[in-house]
XYZ file of C-alpha atoms in Angstrom:
750
model
C -63.429 -23.718 -40.552
C -60.900 -25.599 -38.747
C -59.379 -29.082 -39.253
C -61.416 -30.157 -36.325
C -64.462 -29.223 -37.713
C -64.289 -32.260 -40.774
C -64.707 -34.862 -38.252
C -68.248 -33.694 -37.663
C -69.335 -33.176 -41.267
C -70.991 -35.731 -43.606
C -69.121 -37.802 -45.793
C -69.299 -35.899 -49.078
C -69.194 -32.484 -47.356
C -66.123 -33.878 -45.761
C -64.661 -34.865 -48.979
C -65.368 -31.858 -50.415
C -64.045 -29.868 -48.076
C -60.979 -31.960 -47.766
C -60.481 -31.375 -51.701
C -60.957 -27.791 -50.981
C -57.965 -27.758 -48.319
C -55.789 -29.763 -50.523
C -56.004 -27.121 -53.415
C -55.799 -24.038 -51.015
C -52.616 -25.656 -49.313
C -51.203 -26.204 -53.308
C -52.079 -22.691 -54.029
C -50.063 -21.702 -51.050
C -47.085 -24.065 -51.597
C -46.891 -23.159 -55.603
C -46.774 -19.268 -54.182
C -44.159 -20.003 -51.965
C -41.941 -21.523 -54.839
C -42.824 -18.665 -57.141
C -41.455 -16.009 -54.481
C -38.560 -18.372 -53.727
C -37.728 -18.069 -57.139
C -38.065 -14.641 -57.383
C -35.799 -14.004 -54.360
C -33.017 -16.413 -55.499
C -32.667 -14.456 -58.840
C -32.632 -11.176 -57.180
C -29.731 -12.414 -54.648
C -27.856 -13.863 -57.117
C -27.717 -10.601 -59.007
C -27.740 -7.982 -55.963
C -24.941 -9.951 -54.106
C -22.695 -10.092 -57.238
C -22.929 -6.189 -57.512
C -22.385 -5.536 -53.809
C -19.334 -7.663 -54.259
C -17.753 -6.018 -56.919
C -18.809 -2.598 -55.879
C -16.978 -3.111 -52.513
C -14.313 -4.065 -54.412
C -14.043 -1.035 -56.593
C -14.832 1.260 -53.730
C -11.545 0.272 -51.812
C -9.365 0.801 -55.119
C -11.191 4.050 -55.543
C -10.537 5.366 -52.157
C -6.600 5.118 -52.807
C -6.883 7.496 -55.715
C -6.362 11.316 -54.563
C -6.254 13.097 -57.532
C -9.360 12.488 -58.701
C -11.085 13.891 -55.245
C -8.676 17.106 -55.725
C -9.845 17.820 -59.238
C -13.368 17.236 -58.398
C -13.165 19.590 -55.340
C -11.292 22.487 -57.605
C -14.030 22.104 -60.549
C -16.744 22.418 -57.780
C -15.169 25.273 -56.304
C -14.396 27.031 -59.876
C -17.994 26.689 -60.803
C -19.446 28.333 -57.656
C -16.992 31.585 -58.188
C -17.967 31.884 -61.496
C -21.245 30.743 -62.495
C -22.226 33.097 -65.414
C -18.996 32.195 -67.078
C -18.760 29.541 -69.766
C -17.304 26.027 -69.124
C -14.279 26.644 -71.106
C -13.513 29.741 -69.378
C -14.127 28.870 -65.865
C -13.293 25.217 -65.294
C -10.592 24.183 -68.059
C -8.148 26.466 -66.765
C -8.180 25.418 -62.926
C -7.618 21.685 -64.226
C -3.660 20.554 -64.499
C -3.668 19.666 -68.400
C -6.754 21.520 -68.886
C -9.417 19.995 -71.448
C -7.247 16.775 -71.974
C -7.363 15.803 -68.414
C -11.068 15.798 -68.570
C -11.278 13.896 -71.291
C -8.930 11.228 -70.317
C -10.967 11.398 -66.997
C -14.065 10.516 -68.935
C -12.557 8.014 -71.268
C -11.546 6.384 -67.855
C -14.724 6.538 -66.316
C -16.036 4.693 -69.030
C -14.047 2.183 -69.442
C -14.259 1.325 -65.409
C -17.885 0.974 -66.212
C -17.536 -1.641 -68.495
C -14.848 -2.869 -66.118
C -17.565 -3.185 -63.647
C -20.034 -4.611 -65.639
C -18.002 -7.472 -66.804
C -16.700 -8.111 -63.450
C -20.289 -8.392 -62.306
C -20.897 -11.087 -64.878
C -17.716 -12.854 -63.796
C -18.635 -12.967 -60.131
C -22.289 -13.578 -61.250
C -21.281 -16.668 -63.190
C -19.110 -18.226 -60.609
C -21.772 -17.971 -57.780
C -24.313 -19.143 -60.298
C -22.371 -22.278 -61.817
C -20.990 -23.250 -58.676
C -24.122 -22.966 -56.241
C -27.275 -21.865 -57.160
C -27.335 -23.774 -60.753
C -27.590 -27.100 -58.648
C -31.111 -25.774 -57.447
C -32.993 -23.552 -59.781
C -33.561 -25.973 -62.451
C -35.443 -28.313 -60.176
C -37.343 -25.442 -58.971
C -38.144 -24.152 -62.218
C -39.211 -27.794 -63.451
C -41.889 -27.752 -60.623
C -43.561 -25.176 -61.735
C -45.744 -24.680 -64.980
C -45.351 -21.377 -66.590
C -47.747 -19.616 -69.003
C -48.102 -16.214 -70.874
C -50.759 -14.523 -72.589
C -48.719 -11.789 -74.151
C -47.094 -12.483 -77.310
C -44.347 -9.910 -76.516
C -43.191 -12.378 -73.780
C -43.171 -15.248 -76.137
C -39.145 -15.492 -76.159
C -39.031 -15.746 -72.788
C -41.235 -19.127 -72.777
C -39.287 -20.403 -75.712
C -36.155 -19.612 -73.450
C -37.503 -21.742 -70.697
C -38.569 -24.852 -72.803
C -34.801 -24.875 -74.009
C -33.282 -24.794 -70.529
C -35.851 -27.782 -70.012
C -34.566 -29.748 -72.951
C -31.014 -28.888 -72.084
C -31.565 -29.657 -68.041
C -30.329 -33.042 -68.050
C -27.156 -32.231 -70.164
C -23.719 -32.307 -68.144
C -21.908 -28.732 -66.975
C -18.976 -29.943 -69.112
C -21.138 -28.901 -72.032
C -20.227 -25.395 -72.291
C -22.261 -24.096 -75.869
C -25.589 -24.903 -76.903
C -25.600 -26.897 -80.117
C -25.218 -24.633 -83.322
C -28.470 -26.017 -84.774
C -30.328 -25.255 -81.669
C -32.765 -22.314 -82.230
C -31.971 -20.091 -79.241
C -34.145 -16.982 -78.231
C -32.123 -13.747 -77.910
C -34.205 -10.729 -78.638
C -36.231 -10.115 -75.361
C -34.316 -12.048 -73.309
C -30.365 -11.343 -73.575
C -30.138 -7.674 -72.856
C -27.413 -5.542 -75.403
C -24.905 -5.410 -72.362
C -24.447 -9.292 -72.121
C -24.643 -9.692 -75.362
C -20.675 -10.054 -75.468
C -20.915 -12.298 -72.508
C -23.345 -14.801 -73.845
C -22.171 -15.229 -77.631
C -18.479 -15.832 -78.172
C -16.448 -14.867 -81.388
C -17.921 -17.670 -83.425
C -21.465 -16.963 -82.683
C -21.811 -19.559 -80.291
C -24.388 -19.263 -77.071
C -22.356 -20.319 -73.923
C -25.301 -21.708 -71.665
C -24.152 -20.400 -68.219
C -24.503 -16.523 -68.878
C -27.656 -17.416 -71.295
C -29.425 -19.080 -68.497
C -28.763 -16.007 -66.127
C -30.166 -14.014 -68.708
C -33.491 -16.133 -68.949
C -33.429 -16.091 -65.197
C -33.744 -12.132 -64.861
C -36.086 -12.168 -67.636
C -38.478 -14.315 -66.435
C -38.442 -12.483 -63.002
C -39.386 -9.376 -64.703
C -42.197 -10.950 -66.771
C -43.527 -12.840 -63.404
C -43.086 -9.585 -61.463
C -45.304 -7.754 -64.171
C -47.774 -10.751 -64.112
C -46.863 -11.184 -67.808
C -46.065 -14.808 -67.209
C -48.295 -16.556 -64.424
C -48.029 -20.279 -62.843
C -50.650 -22.708 -62.777
C -51.782 -23.604 -60.042
C -50.758 -20.748 -58.204
C -52.918 -17.914 -56.535
C -51.383 -14.886 -55.981
C -49.372 -15.630 -59.122
C -52.045 -17.012 -61.223
C -53.275 -15.764 -64.666
C -53.888 -12.142 -64.010
C -57.300 -12.509 -65.793
C -58.786 -14.737 -62.996
C -58.240 -11.563 -60.529
C -61.162 -9.696 -62.488
C -64.653 -10.351 -61.133
C -65.915 -13.221 -63.732
C -69.725 -11.987 -63.482
C -68.933 -8.165 -64.526
C -70.668 -8.463 -67.754
C -73.839 -9.904 -66.569
C -73.964 -7.743 -63.656
C -72.202 -4.551 -64.716
C -74.665 -2.083 -63.625
C -74.729 -3.753 -59.968
C -70.697 -3.267 -59.709
C -70.806 0.214 -60.853
C -73.608 1.214 -58.886
C -71.583 -0.768 -55.850
C -68.354 2.031 -56.414
C -71.104 4.746 -57.027
C -69.703 5.844 -60.831
C -71.896 6.115 -63.977
C -72.444 3.620 -66.461
C -71.576 5.913 -69.196
C -67.813 6.703 -69.610
C -68.912 10.331 -71.303
C -70.686 11.342 -67.785
C -67.484 9.951 -65.567
C -65.011 12.125 -67.432
C -67.564 15.132 -67.674
C -67.647 15.120 -63.866
C -63.982 14.711 -63.623
C -63.463 17.404 -66.284
C -65.753 19.899 -64.207
C -63.852 19.171 -61.026
C -60.508 19.318 -62.391
C -61.547 22.931 -63.773
C -62.975 24.284 -60.655
C -60.201 23.024 -58.397
C -57.822 25.067 -61.010
C -60.171 27.914 -60.404
C -60.248 27.676 -56.770
C -56.107 27.794 -56.710
C -56.125 30.802 -59.185
C -58.763 32.732 -56.935
C -56.887 31.857 -53.497
C -53.404 32.917 -55.032
C -55.097 36.363 -56.327
C -57.027 37.186 -52.746
C -54.261 35.946 -50.826
C -56.031 33.234 -48.816
C -53.696 30.423 -49.945
C -51.583 31.219 -46.630
C -48.511 32.765 -48.781
C -48.318 29.808 -51.660
C -46.627 31.520 -54.767
C -45.244 30.264 -57.805
C -41.581 31.443 -58.218
C -38.279 30.005 -59.656
C -35.572 27.717 -58.872
C -33.003 27.181 -60.702
C -34.484 28.532 -63.828
C -37.821 25.994 -63.319
C -41.191 27.266 -62.232
C -41.297 26.394 -58.425
C -44.417 26.304 -56.034
C -43.074 27.788 -52.738
C -45.566 26.607 -50.011
C -44.554 28.358 -46.473
C -44.594 26.376 -43.170
C -47.584 26.305 -41.306
C -47.698 28.791 -38.030
C -47.146 27.271 -34.985
C -50.472 26.377 -32.951
C -50.883 27.129 -29.092
C -49.945 24.492 -27.001
C -52.970 22.287 -24.952
C -53.133 23.985 -21.606
C -55.278 21.595 -20.243
C -54.005 18.207 -21.414
C -51.319 17.586 -19.297
C -53.316 18.210 -16.064
C -55.952 15.914 -17.652
C -53.715 13.157 -17.871
C -52.673 13.892 -14.078
C -56.106 13.563 -13.073
C -56.359 10.384 -14.747
C -53.477 8.879 -12.881
C -54.399 10.664 -9.535
C -58.184 8.786 -9.617
C -57.259 5.495 -10.921
C -53.239 5.544 -9.950
C -50.678 3.888 -12.618
C -52.483 0.858 -14.171
C -50.568 -2.336 -15.112
C -50.855 -2.829 -18.925
C -51.959 -6.366 -18.247
C -55.097 -5.149 -16.036
C -55.957 -2.843 -19.033
C -55.731 -5.847 -21.279
C -57.975 -7.723 -18.575
C -60.495 -4.649 -18.224
C -60.737 -4.023 -21.956
C -61.864 -8.050 -22.114
C -64.187 -7.765 -19.111
C -65.983 -4.816 -20.794
C -65.778 -6.162 -24.380
C -65.886 -9.989 -24.190
C -62.981 -9.946 -27.110
C -61.855 -13.209 -25.717
C -64.963 -14.785 -26.551
C -63.769 -14.938 -30.339
C -60.678 -17.113 -29.465
C -62.011 -20.928 -30.387
C -60.155 -24.086 -30.428
C -58.803 -25.526 -33.550
C -59.452 -29.064 -31.704
C -62.402 -30.858 -31.654
C -64.030 -29.892 -28.238
C -63.091 -27.520 -25.587
C -63.434 -29.143 -21.818
C -61.824 -26.246 -19.673
C -64.207 -23.873 -18.266
C -64.582 -20.389 -20.125
C -63.302 -18.515 -17.023
C -60.112 -20.396 -17.047
C -59.575 -20.286 -20.344
C -60.103 -16.338 -20.602
C -57.191 -16.052 -17.862
C -54.464 -17.994 -20.148
C -55.788 -16.374 -22.851
C -55.079 -12.966 -21.563
C -51.464 -13.973 -20.165
C -50.632 -15.642 -23.564
C -52.043 -12.476 -25.295
C -49.907 -10.114 -23.252
C -46.889 -12.145 -23.506
C -47.059 -11.893 -27.122
C -48.251 -8.475 -27.163
C -45.319 -6.974 -25.425
C -43.167 -9.354 -26.876
C -41.826 -10.921 -23.723
C -42.922 -14.398 -24.767
C -44.851 -17.049 -22.650
C -41.646 -18.000 -20.887
C -41.058 -14.752 -19.124
C -44.425 -14.108 -18.390
C -44.318 -17.376 -16.280
C -41.122 -17.106 -14.695
C -42.342 -13.411 -13.289
C -45.641 -14.302 -11.879
C -46.342 -17.917 -11.563
C -46.439 -17.512 -7.966
C -49.384 -15.032 -8.649
C -51.566 -16.372 -11.645
C -50.546 -20.293 -10.983
C -50.191 -20.992 -14.735
C -47.717 -23.239 -16.076
C -45.355 -22.515 -19.019
C -46.815 -26.031 -20.765
C -50.652 -24.938 -20.029
C -49.955 -21.492 -21.545
C -48.197 -22.925 -24.763
C -51.203 -25.502 -25.330
C -53.340 -22.184 -25.285
C -51.144 -20.394 -27.549
C -51.202 -23.182 -30.077
C -54.779 -24.328 -29.951
C -56.399 -20.783 -29.812
C -54.295 -17.722 -30.725
C -54.035 -17.644 -34.582
C -54.324 -14.988 -36.980
C -58.402 -15.423 -37.527
C -59.270 -15.349 -34.204
C -57.037 -11.990 -33.258
C -58.375 -10.381 -36.314
C -61.933 -11.033 -35.165
C -60.867 -10.049 -31.411
C -59.294 -6.797 -32.824
C -62.638 -6.065 -34.697
C -64.709 -6.585 -31.777
C -63.214 -4.440 -29.613
C -62.302 -1.698 -32.113
C -65.911 -1.411 -32.687
C -66.542 -1.441 -29.008
C -64.483 1.561 -28.618
C -66.274 3.260 -31.352
C -69.725 2.476 -29.591
C -68.587 3.881 -25.798
C -66.814 6.986 -27.409
C -68.784 10.366 -27.088
C -68.484 11.754 -30.522
C -68.889 15.354 -28.877
C -65.275 14.817 -27.297
C -63.819 12.634 -30.191
C -65.950 12.972 -33.408
C -67.127 10.536 -35.639
C -64.077 8.847 -37.121
C -64.167 9.021 -40.775
C -60.759 9.824 -41.323
C -57.630 7.587 -41.086
C -53.659 8.015 -41.304
C -51.637 5.195 -42.480
C -47.894 4.721 -42.602
C -45.220 1.945 -42.194
C -42.822 1.021 -39.292
C -40.013 -1.360 -39.478
C -39.376 -4.053 -37.326
C -36.406 -6.101 -36.862
C -36.760 -9.616 -37.840
C -34.106 -12.792 -37.916
C -32.478 -13.099 -41.021
C -33.482 -16.547 -41.333
C -37.174 -15.679 -42.126
C -37.955 -15.427 -45.447
C -39.858 -12.362 -45.356
C -36.923 -10.369 -43.956
C -35.432 -7.795 -46.114
C -32.887 -5.404 -46.076
C -34.621 -1.709 -45.495
C -32.707 1.102 -48.113
C -34.132 4.017 -46.136
C -33.897 2.518 -42.510
C -30.823 0.481 -42.831
C -30.957 -2.938 -41.335
C -32.785 -6.398 -41.847
C -36.487 -6.200 -41.002
C -40.077 -6.261 -41.935
C -42.414 -3.726 -41.911
C -45.742 -3.619 -40.252
C -48.345 -1.005 -42.096
C -50.800 0.763 -39.447
C -54.099 2.416 -40.256
C -55.008 4.475 -37.224
C -58.188 6.488 -36.820
C -57.838 10.236 -36.291
C -58.598 9.661 -32.683
C -55.813 7.035 -32.348
C -58.030 3.967 -32.933
C -55.975 1.473 -35.142
C -58.524 -0.100 -37.580
C -55.970 -2.543 -39.422
C -52.351 -3.534 -39.588
C -50.415 -5.522 -42.193
C -47.437 -7.478 -42.185
C -45.329 -6.337 -45.319
C -41.928 -6.938 -46.325
C -39.438 -3.922 -46.832
C -39.550 -3.773 -50.564
C -43.533 -4.230 -50.656
C -45.478 -1.097 -52.257
C -46.791 1.227 -49.238
C -49.468 2.239 -51.909
C -50.841 -1.020 -51.837
C -50.998 -1.409 -48.312
C -52.979 1.871 -48.074
C -55.398 0.569 -50.536
C -55.661 -2.779 -48.593
C -56.323 -1.054 -45.474
C -58.905 1.183 -46.556
C -60.936 -1.864 -48.113
C -60.222 -4.768 -45.553
C -60.589 -3.330 -42.374
C -63.749 -4.831 -41.682
C -64.675 -2.406 -38.766
C -67.516 -0.213 -38.096
C -65.915 3.210 -39.213
C -66.785 4.569 -42.344
C -63.396 5.791 -43.453
C -63.794 8.517 -46.524
C -60.309 10.013 -46.144
C -56.962 8.634 -45.794
C -53.620 10.675 -44.607
C -50.491 9.260 -46.183
C -46.679 10.679 -46.656
C -44.851 10.559 -50.146
C -44.261 6.713 -50.095
C -47.664 6.285 -49.448
C -49.140 8.016 -52.750
C -48.631 7.487 -56.103
C -50.373 8.359 -59.675
C -52.115 4.889 -59.676
C -53.113 5.225 -56.074
C -54.881 8.754 -56.512
C -56.491 7.013 -59.621
C -57.809 3.629 -57.304
C -58.556 6.056 -54.569
C -60.979 7.926 -56.834
C -62.450 5.615 -58.363
C -63.498 3.395 -55.099
C -64.679 6.673 -53.387
C -61.689 7.637 -51.120
C -60.020 10.986 -50.442
C -56.016 10.388 -50.917
C -54.757 13.326 -48.895
C -50.688 13.002 -48.797
C -48.197 15.252 -47.367
C -46.104 15.340 -50.677
C -42.109 15.978 -50.419
C -41.700 16.891 -53.903
C -44.724 19.386 -53.871
C -42.794 22.509 -55.222
C -41.829 20.699 -58.637
C -45.577 19.644 -58.764
C -47.185 20.575 -62.477
C -50.868 20.800 -62.904
C -52.825 19.271 -65.678
C -55.675 20.862 -67.834
C -59.099 19.651 -68.288
C -59.038 20.827 -72.145
C -56.983 22.699 -74.766
C -57.619 26.118 -73.245
C -54.245 27.693 -71.564
C -55.915 27.933 -67.998
C -55.490 30.829 -65.481
C -53.151 33.057 -66.027
C -51.670 33.109 -62.738
C -51.216 29.161 -62.957
C -49.836 29.348 -66.287
C -45.893 28.315 -65.268
C -46.726 25.276 -63.455
C -49.552 24.150 -66.025
C -48.644 21.393 -68.650
C -50.653 19.412 -71.061
C -54.226 18.432 -71.005
C -55.545 15.095 -69.683
C -55.958 12.169 -72.543
C -59.623 11.713 -71.749
C -59.665 9.410 -74.567
C -57.453 7.034 -73.131
C -59.817 6.995 -70.108
C -63.007 6.655 -72.013
C -61.488 3.505 -74.137
C -60.390 1.909 -71.083
C -63.494 2.723 -68.489
C -64.751 -0.443 -68.133
C -61.172 -2.277 -67.684
C -60.641 0.890 -64.901
C -63.831 0.106 -62.978
C -63.285 -3.844 -63.298
C -60.152 -3.426 -61.659
C -61.580 -1.041 -59.034
C -64.103 -3.712 -58.217
C -61.617 -6.699 -57.936
C -60.138 -4.579 -55.050
C -63.302 -4.247 -53.859
C -64.502 -7.362 -53.849
C -61.007 -8.992 -52.797
C -60.801 -11.383 -55.712
C -57.188 -9.704 -55.611
C -54.628 -8.287 -53.848
C -53.647 -4.494 -54.362
C -49.836 -5.613 -54.302
C -50.525 -7.777 -57.258
C -52.506 -5.245 -59.398
C -49.970 -2.634 -58.707
C -46.748 -5.151 -59.880
C -48.644 -5.422 -63.062
C -49.072 -1.672 -63.560
C -45.612 -0.458 -61.970
C -43.251 -2.366 -63.656
C -40.759 -1.416 -66.332
C -41.243 -2.233 -69.821
C -44.424 -1.684 -72.436
C -47.010 0.181 -70.852
C -50.374 -1.574 -70.348
C -53.122 0.267 -72.253
C -55.069 0.030 -68.863
C -52.300 1.262 -66.859
C -51.996 4.345 -69.535
C -55.627 5.080 -68.541
C -54.909 4.997 -64.999
C -52.083 7.236 -65.138
C -54.365 9.938 -66.813
C -57.015 9.285 -64.331
C -54.450 9.579 -61.438
C -53.043 12.679 -62.811
C -55.989 14.561 -63.027
C -57.106 13.400 -59.278
C -53.712 14.450 -58.003
C -54.210 17.653 -59.758
C -57.394 18.002 -58.154
C -55.747 17.143 -54.733
C -52.589 19.458 -55.274
C -54.966 22.552 -56.130
C -57.028 21.895 -53.122
C -53.956 21.166 -50.993
C -52.291 24.803 -52.159
C -55.560 26.917 -51.663
C -56.570 25.676 -48.376
C -54.048 26.331 -45.308
C -56.756 24.249 -42.965
C -56.488 21.386 -45.628
C -52.766 21.522 -44.883
C -53.115 21.459 -41.251
C -55.449 18.714 -41.286
C -53.066 16.602 -43.057
C -50.335 17.321 -40.738
C -52.327 16.994 -37.593
C -53.515 13.611 -39.035
C -49.959 12.310 -39.727
C -48.931 13.254 -36.416
C -51.625 10.589 -35.082
C -49.771 7.810 -36.653
C -45.984 8.907 -35.590
C -47.560 8.693 -31.819
C -49.047 5.410 -32.485
C -45.369 4.356 -33.558
C -44.035 5.598 -30.629
C -46.429 3.435 -28.324
C -45.108 0.351 -30.352
C -41.650 0.811 -28.819
C -43.492 1.266 -25.020
C -45.525 -1.624 -25.552
C -43.527 -4.206 -27.738
C -40.306 -3.627 -25.390
C -39.645 -7.170 -25.113
C -36.232 -8.948 -27.174
C -35.318 -5.311 -28.410
C -38.508 -4.978 -30.330
C -37.790 -7.514 -32.892
C -40.091 -10.015 -34.441
C -38.440 -13.392 -33.864
C -40.796 -15.654 -35.116
C -39.420 -18.421 -37.701
C -42.036 -17.707 -40.275
C -44.476 -15.276 -41.902
C -47.608 -16.575 -39.467
C -45.593 -16.292 -36.353
C -44.760 -12.576 -37.104
C -47.875 -11.673 -37.716
C -49.406 -13.328 -34.674
C -47.263 -11.267 -32.963
C -48.034 -8.251 -34.955
C -51.847 -8.719 -34.317
C -51.251 -8.964 -30.403
C -49.521 -5.811 -29.950
C -52.244 -4.534 -32.296
C -54.821 -5.929 -29.748
C -52.981 -4.844 -26.271
C -52.307 -1.440 -27.732
C -56.061 -1.094 -28.882
C -56.809 -2.347 -25.189
C -54.938 0.643 -24.010
C -56.695 3.111 -25.941
C -60.283 1.514 -25.226
C -59.524 1.769 -20.990
C -58.167 5.448 -21.748
C -61.088 6.600 -23.312
C -63.220 5.296 -20.716
C -61.218 7.042 -18.127
C -60.608 10.580 -19.913
C -64.469 10.550 -20.467
C -65.000 9.690 -16.744
C -63.079 12.608 -16.044
C -64.674 14.811 -18.237
C -68.139 14.039 -17.034
C -67.634 16.550 -14.438
C -68.914 19.928 -15.840
C -65.616 21.572 -14.019
C -63.120 19.487 -15.958
C -65.287 19.682 -19.353
C -65.272 23.277 -19.266
C -61.605 23.882 -18.772
C -61.229 22.372 -22.319
C -60.026 24.907 -25.047
C -60.002 24.279 -28.667
C -56.095 23.713 -28.419
C -56.827 20.829 -25.834
C -59.914 19.463 -28.222
C -57.409 19.066 -30.992
C -54.744 17.507 -29.234
C -57.188 15.021 -27.135
C -55.848 11.752 -27.531
C -56.328 8.262 -25.644
C -53.146 7.087 -26.681
C -51.010 7.921 -23.854
C -48.845 5.707 -21.309
C -48.021 7.722 -18.434
C -50.423 6.338 -16.293
C -49.342 2.730 -17.629
C -46.772 0.320 -16.172
C -45.956 -2.223 -18.680
C -42.938 -4.165 -16.483
C -42.495 -6.196 -13.183
C -44.341 -8.932 -12.051
C -47.024 -9.955 -14.169
C -50.037 -10.751 -11.712
C -53.660 -11.428 -12.774
C -56.597 -11.071 -10.326
C -59.593 -11.888 -12.666
C -62.011 -10.711 -9.552
C -61.171 -7.123 -9.570
C -61.611 -4.542 -11.934
C -61.301 -0.657 -12.525
C -64.180 1.595 -11.149
C -65.675 2.928 -14.337
C -68.848 2.739 -13.531
C -69.547 0.361 -16.162
C -70.848 -3.429 -16.193
C -69.639 -6.323 -18.362
C -71.670 -7.850 -21.540
C -73.532 -10.722 -21.445
C -71.265 -13.782 -22.159
C -71.545 -14.943 -25.595
C -70.771 -18.411 -26.699
C -67.874 -18.984 -28.784
C -67.838 -18.132 -32.365
C -68.099 -21.359 -33.743
C -70.983 -24.027 -33.891
C -68.611 -26.931 -33.328
C -67.637 -25.801 -29.372
C -68.967 -26.110 -26.510
C -68.008 -24.001 -23.315
C -64.593 -23.930 -21.732
C -61.062 -24.474 -22.835
C -58.440 -27.185 -23.382
């Protein structure tokens, strides 16, 4: 529903809807304030450490003797690996053992000096700048806590509130004041907070309270009144679970009895271990061996043999280009809309539409092309106004009234479902598996979502894609660089809203975790990661029996089934909350993956995840075909990410929107444009393969590598012309024109 829809509603309905809108906006503002608080506290701490590290590193680079000693020790250790430390290392160091003791003493002193200097910088930046805004931010939020273990944090917040009006010149708290220390002030900060007379200094204590509050909020142990994402975690769970317990269990196909669930999981775990044992024994595991590395058990997985190159695919692409020529990317978008009618999903937020739909369709395509290529509306107009006749003001009005996240997601869903509908399953398969991964996009640093990425470097955001095995992207998400990829993986599997029935998902190491395995198993998905640390993996046993002898070096303790039995209802509650969308996967994982005492449900999730991961590892090691399937699946997402650069080429591929909504619109426009390319290429390839001569040329290698995601036949650049009366000769007709997806609109546009 759009704001314009309120006008046509009866008075009581209008007031009720307005109250809901105000409540929703208040919750969004509260969430924004909480995230601002979390970000500010992190920034205070991180900037202080980075500044001190730079200063100390500059000093260390001037000391050369320490580096010489380090290289001497390393060389001696490599030359005499079997000798004792005293015999091999002490003699090569000038001064022998005493020099090494002095170095250790100096390093410890430097560590203490580093921490002290960090605290000094923290105090300076906080007192001179951040202290002026944070009390007002804290005063605007109402914090609550359901866990008695975090009561000291709440008491410390009350203390800060009572002393907020005291002038900054008052350095210490009143000795008669009760100041919570345990659970608030870390041991390393005690000397900075409490002076030699036992007085508590305000500024360092406030810093400790803010850091403790940040961690408690991120773990969802402290929640905020009126928030949505940061609300009481008990509200995340389905409120009707007890009344409809059997319905919720049936929805995820899990038994009501925990004993039956555990018995089935035990049987699967035991069978997986037996399969791996047999595969190692008869040699069908493809060369997998259990060896040792540095004295520890190690699973050696040989690389897969290179598969033959597809001999016909390049000729097939050349034939597509020969028949239809080089196609402008804008024309691909136009023809995809002509065949699927996805532009009908774009409805106005205004109270009425007066422009003819045919005119609006043309303007929408130009706007979507400008957003999807990142060229922007102005450049689309500047390079094609003499051809399409639209002005910048007209297109910007269409962008403002029609192009938003909801409309774009509906259009993507319609286009993707149309692609699945026209696909020949004999060529492309049924589409029950997808692969997911993230790609970093540059972003303006003024945007609050922008973060520095530790792996890829540079400031930006992440777009997490879910792409079906034949290159049809079913879901996209805009995430911050520090967001959990496991949470993004779960969200995409549950929220894609397309007709694809996904039962398995390929990810890399960052998209899988023990908790991710647990939730995927509960929700009925197969999580199939390519784990980087597979060699060091350990396999859990189903019971107290020793297990297969061949696997003995890598077997570890049995699964603690009693923990799963105790928390079975809670596990299903959280899985149901994810399925129904009453909570975000990111918020659930925040509660179960942060430091501190482990939640009982988290302990049960870990045990369930360990069992599911052991089953997967056994299947992965026993089956070369599964290893190849995962590798091929992940290649699909890499190709999709490569196409991002070819399509989203404007402004160096950076997301330049000032806020999250603008960036998400750009992401969804890219998703739509790339999906249009896949849709048209799918049809072009199928038209070529309708010829028996071409279909007969396809080998198994060709069918394995067949993809509609190629752009050698596409021209994304040049002058942007748009002729709505011409279309590719595909032998297809457009669907019947449907009314816009709202009861409030008439035909037309702005």
